[in-house]
Every structure is written in C-alpha cells, then in structure tokens.
Coordinates of C-alpha atoms in Angstrom, one line a residue:
X1 CA -14.9 -3.1 21.7
X2 CA -14.1 1.0 22.0
X3 CA -12.9 2.8 19.8
X4 CA -8.8 4.2 20.7
X5 CA -7.0 6.4 18.6
X6 CA -3.5 6.8 17.8
X7 CA -1.2 9.4 16.0
X8 CA -0.1 7.8 13.0
X9 CA 4.0 7.4 13.2
X10 CA 5.7 10.1 10.6
X11 CA 2.4 11.8 10.3
X12 CA 1.9 13.1 14.0
X13 CA -0.5 16.2 14.4
X14 CA -1.9 15.5 11.1
X15 CA -3.3 12.0 11.0
X16 CA -4.6 9.6 13.4
X17 CA -5.6 5.9 13.2
X18 CA -8.0 3.9 15.4
X19 CA -7.8 0.3 16.5
X20 CA -11.2 -0.5 14.3
X21 CA -9.3 0.2 11.2
X22 CA -10.3 4.0 10.5
X23 CA -8.0 6.9 9.5
X24 CA -9.0 10.4 10.1
X25 CA -7.5 13.9 9.5
X26 CA -6.7 16.0 12.6
X27 CA -8.3 19.5 12.8
X28 CA -5.2 22.0 12.0
X29 CA -4.5 25.1 10.3
X30 CA -1.8 25.5 7.7
X31 CA -0.1 28.6 6.4
X32 CA 1.8 28.4 3.0
X33 CA 2.9 30.6 0.1
X34 CA 1.4 29.9 -3.3
X35 CA 2.1 31.8 -6.7
X36 CA -0.8 32.7 -8.4
X37 CA -0.7 33.0 -12.4
X38 CA 0.8 36.3 -12.5
X39 CA 3.9 35.2 -10.2
X40 CA 3.1 37.1 -7.4
X41 CA 3.6 35.4 -4.0
X42 CA 0.8 35.1 -1.4
X43 CA 0.5 33.3 1.8
X44 CA -2.6 31.4 1.9
X45 CA -4.2 29.6 5.0
X46 CA -6.2 26.4 4.7
X47 CA -8.1 25.6 7.5
X48 CA -8.9 21.4 7.8
X49 CA -11.8 20.2 10.0
X50 CA -11.4 16.8 11.7
X51 CA -12.8 14.5 9.2
X52 CA -12.7 10.7 8.6
X53 CA -10.7 9.7 5.4
X54 CA -12.3 7.7 2.4
X55 CA -10.9 4.8 2.0
X56 CA -10.1 3.0 -1.4
X57 CA -9.5 -0.9 -2.3
X58 CA -6.6 -1.4 -4.2
X59 CA -6.4 -4.3 -6.9
X60 CA -5.5 -6.8 -4.6
X61 CA -8.4 -5.8 -1.8
X62 CA -6.4 -4.1 0.7
X63 CA -8.0 -1.0 2.0
X64 CA -5.8 2.2 1.4
X65 CA -5.7 5.7 1.9
X66 CA -3.7 9.0 1.0
X67 CA -1.8 11.3 3.4
X68 CA -1.0 14.3 2.4
X69 CA 0.8 17.8 3.6
X70 CA 0.1 20.6 1.5
X71 CA 2.7 23.0 2.6
X72 CA 5.9 20.3 2.7
X73 CA 4.3 19.3 -0.6
X74 CA 4.6 15.3 0.4
X75 CA 2.1 12.6 -0.5
X76 CA 1.4 9.2 0.3
X77 CA -1.0 6.4 -0.5
X78 CA -0.9 4.2 2.3
X79 CA -2.3 0.6 3.2
X80 CA -4.7 0.6 6.3
X81 CA -3.4 -2.6 8.0
X82 CA 0.1 -0.9 8.1
X83 CA -1.0 1.8 9.5
X84 CA -2.8 0.3 12.4
X85 CA 0.2 -2.0 13.1
X86 CA 2.5 0.9 13.4
X87 CA 0.7 2.6 15.5
X88 CA -0.6 0.0 18.1
X89 CA 2.1 -2.7 18.0
X90 CA 5.5 -1.2 16.7
X91 CA 7.3 0.2 13.3
X92 CA 8.1 -2.3 10.7
X93 CA 11.4 -3.8 10.3
X94 CA 12.6 -4.2 6.9
X95 CA 11.0 -8.1 6.9
X96 CA 8.0 -7.2 8.4
X97 CA 4.7 -8.0 6.2
X98 CA 1.1 -7.2 7.7
X99 CA -1.1 -10.3 7.9
X100 CA -4.6 -10.7 8.6
X101 CA -5.5 -13.4 10.9
X102 CA -9.3 -14.2 9.5
X103 CA -7.8 -13.6 5.6
X104 CA -10.6 -10.6 5.2
X105 CA -8.1 -8.0 3.4
X106 CA -10.1 -4.8 4.5
X107 CA -11.0 -6.4 7.8
X108 CA -8.4 -3.9 9.7
X109 CA -9.1 -4.5 13.1
X110 CA -6.3 -4.3 15.5
X111 CA -7.7 -7.9 17.0
X112 CA -7.2 -9.4 13.5
X113 CA -3.8 -8.0 12.5
X114 CA -0.3 -9.1 13.3
X115 CA 3.1 -8.5 12.0
X116 CA 4.8 -11.6 10.0
X117 CA 7.6 -12.3 7.8
X118 CA 6.9 -13.4 4.2
X119 CA 7.5 -17.0 4.9
X120 CA 5.1 -16.9 7.7
X121 CA 2.6 -15.6 5.7
X122 CA 3.3 -18.1 3.0
X123 CA 3.3 -20.8 5.6
X124 CA -0.3 -19.5 6.7
X125 CA -1.8 -19.3 3.3
X126 CA -0.7 -22.7 2.8
X127 CA -2.2 -24.0 5.9
X128 CA -5.6 -22.5 5.1
X129 CA -5.3 -23.9 1.1
X130 CA -5.0 -20.5 -0.1
X131 CA -1.3 -21.0 -1.2
X132 CA -0.1 -19.8 -5.1
X133 CA 1.9 -22.5 -6.6
X134 CA 2.0 -22.5 -10.1
X135 CA 3.6 -25.6 -11.2
X136 CA 6.1 -25.1 -14.0
X137 CA 5.1 -26.7 -17.2
X138 CA 8.7 -27.0 -18.4
X139 CA 12.1 -25.9 -17.2
X140 CA 13.5 -22.9 -18.2
X141 CA 14.7 -22.2 -21.7
X142 CA 18.2 -23.2 -22.6
X143 CA 21.2 -20.7 -24.1
X144 CA 20.6 -22.1 -27.4
X145 CA 16.8 -21.8 -27.4
X146 CA 17.1 -18.4 -26.0
X147 CA 19.5 -17.6 -29.2
X148 CA 17.1 -19.1 -31.7
X149 CA 14.3 -17.1 -30.5
X150 CA 16.6 -13.9 -30.6
X151 CA 17.5 -14.6 -34.4
X152 CA 13.9 -14.8 -35.7
X153 CA 12.9 -11.1 -34.6
X154 CA 9.5 -11.2 -36.7
X155 CA 8.3 -14.6 -35.8
X156 CA 4.9 -14.6 -34.1
X157 CA 4.7 -15.3 -30.3
X158 CA 2.7 -18.5 -31.1
X159 CA 4.9 -20.1 -33.4
X160 CA 7.8 -19.4 -31.4
X161 CA 5.7 -20.9 -28.2
X162 CA 4.6 -23.9 -30.3
X163 CA 8.5 -24.9 -31.2
X164 CA 10.0 -23.9 -28.0

C-alpha cells in the first residue's frame, strides 16, 4: 500500500496525516512577536522543516501526538486514529467514536479504522469477548444508609464498608 498524505482538518498548512497512521509537521516559516526579559518586543522568525511527529501512547494504549502553533499559542493533544479518520473519511459528528477493526489501539492504518457510535463500539467489544461488564455486588445505597454514613464523619472506611 502506498502512503498518501492529507492535511489535518483545522491544521491545514501546518500538519498532515497519512493513510498509514503517520503524522508530520509541514515545512514553514513563522514570524511572531516575543518579549525579552526586559520587556522589549522583537520579531522572531522560526523556520520549521518537514518532519514526522513523535507518537506517544496514552494510558489507554492509543497513539497520540501534540499539534501546536506557536504564533497563536494554540496547542492540542490529539489521538492519531481520529486525525486519520477526519482527514480521509469525514469530520466526526457529536456521537462518532473511532473504532479499530482489529482491536489493536496503536494500529492507525486507514484500512483498520471506521467511525461508529458508542453503542456499536460496545456491541463490537461484546462480540469479540472484550465487554467491560462489572457486575454490581449490591444495589445502590438507600437514603437512610447515606444519612447514617454522613452522620459519622470520623468512621473508618473499612468499618463503614463492612456495615453497609
């Protein structure tokens, strides 16, 4: 499969994303004003070369990158699979979740990604035996139990857990 690049929506001219899941900074020159420690305002020129961005894994195992624009002081941490889907498929709606077909969270190839709803994602997880269902050991607390717990602010958690 050949690698194709498209601009990241909202970051056109600054960043591009590939159908294989890579994100790069585009070559550009930025001029902005900066103050030195004595308060003098000077123009600074920053030249950026085209380069691939460093990818980090978040606590859930999803690949993420940091996109920033120095002059506007704009900075965002974005998950890569949403950038790929946004650039090559469509912009996400309010209920859209990025889904990985092979369940490998850091595999951000376009062929492995699709938009879906939260319900579709949960259904897909259940089909594949990855459902996160935690059975409740008891029903929620009654109003009188909550009042009893609040009436004893110095009680130990272990004692309260044992009683209720």
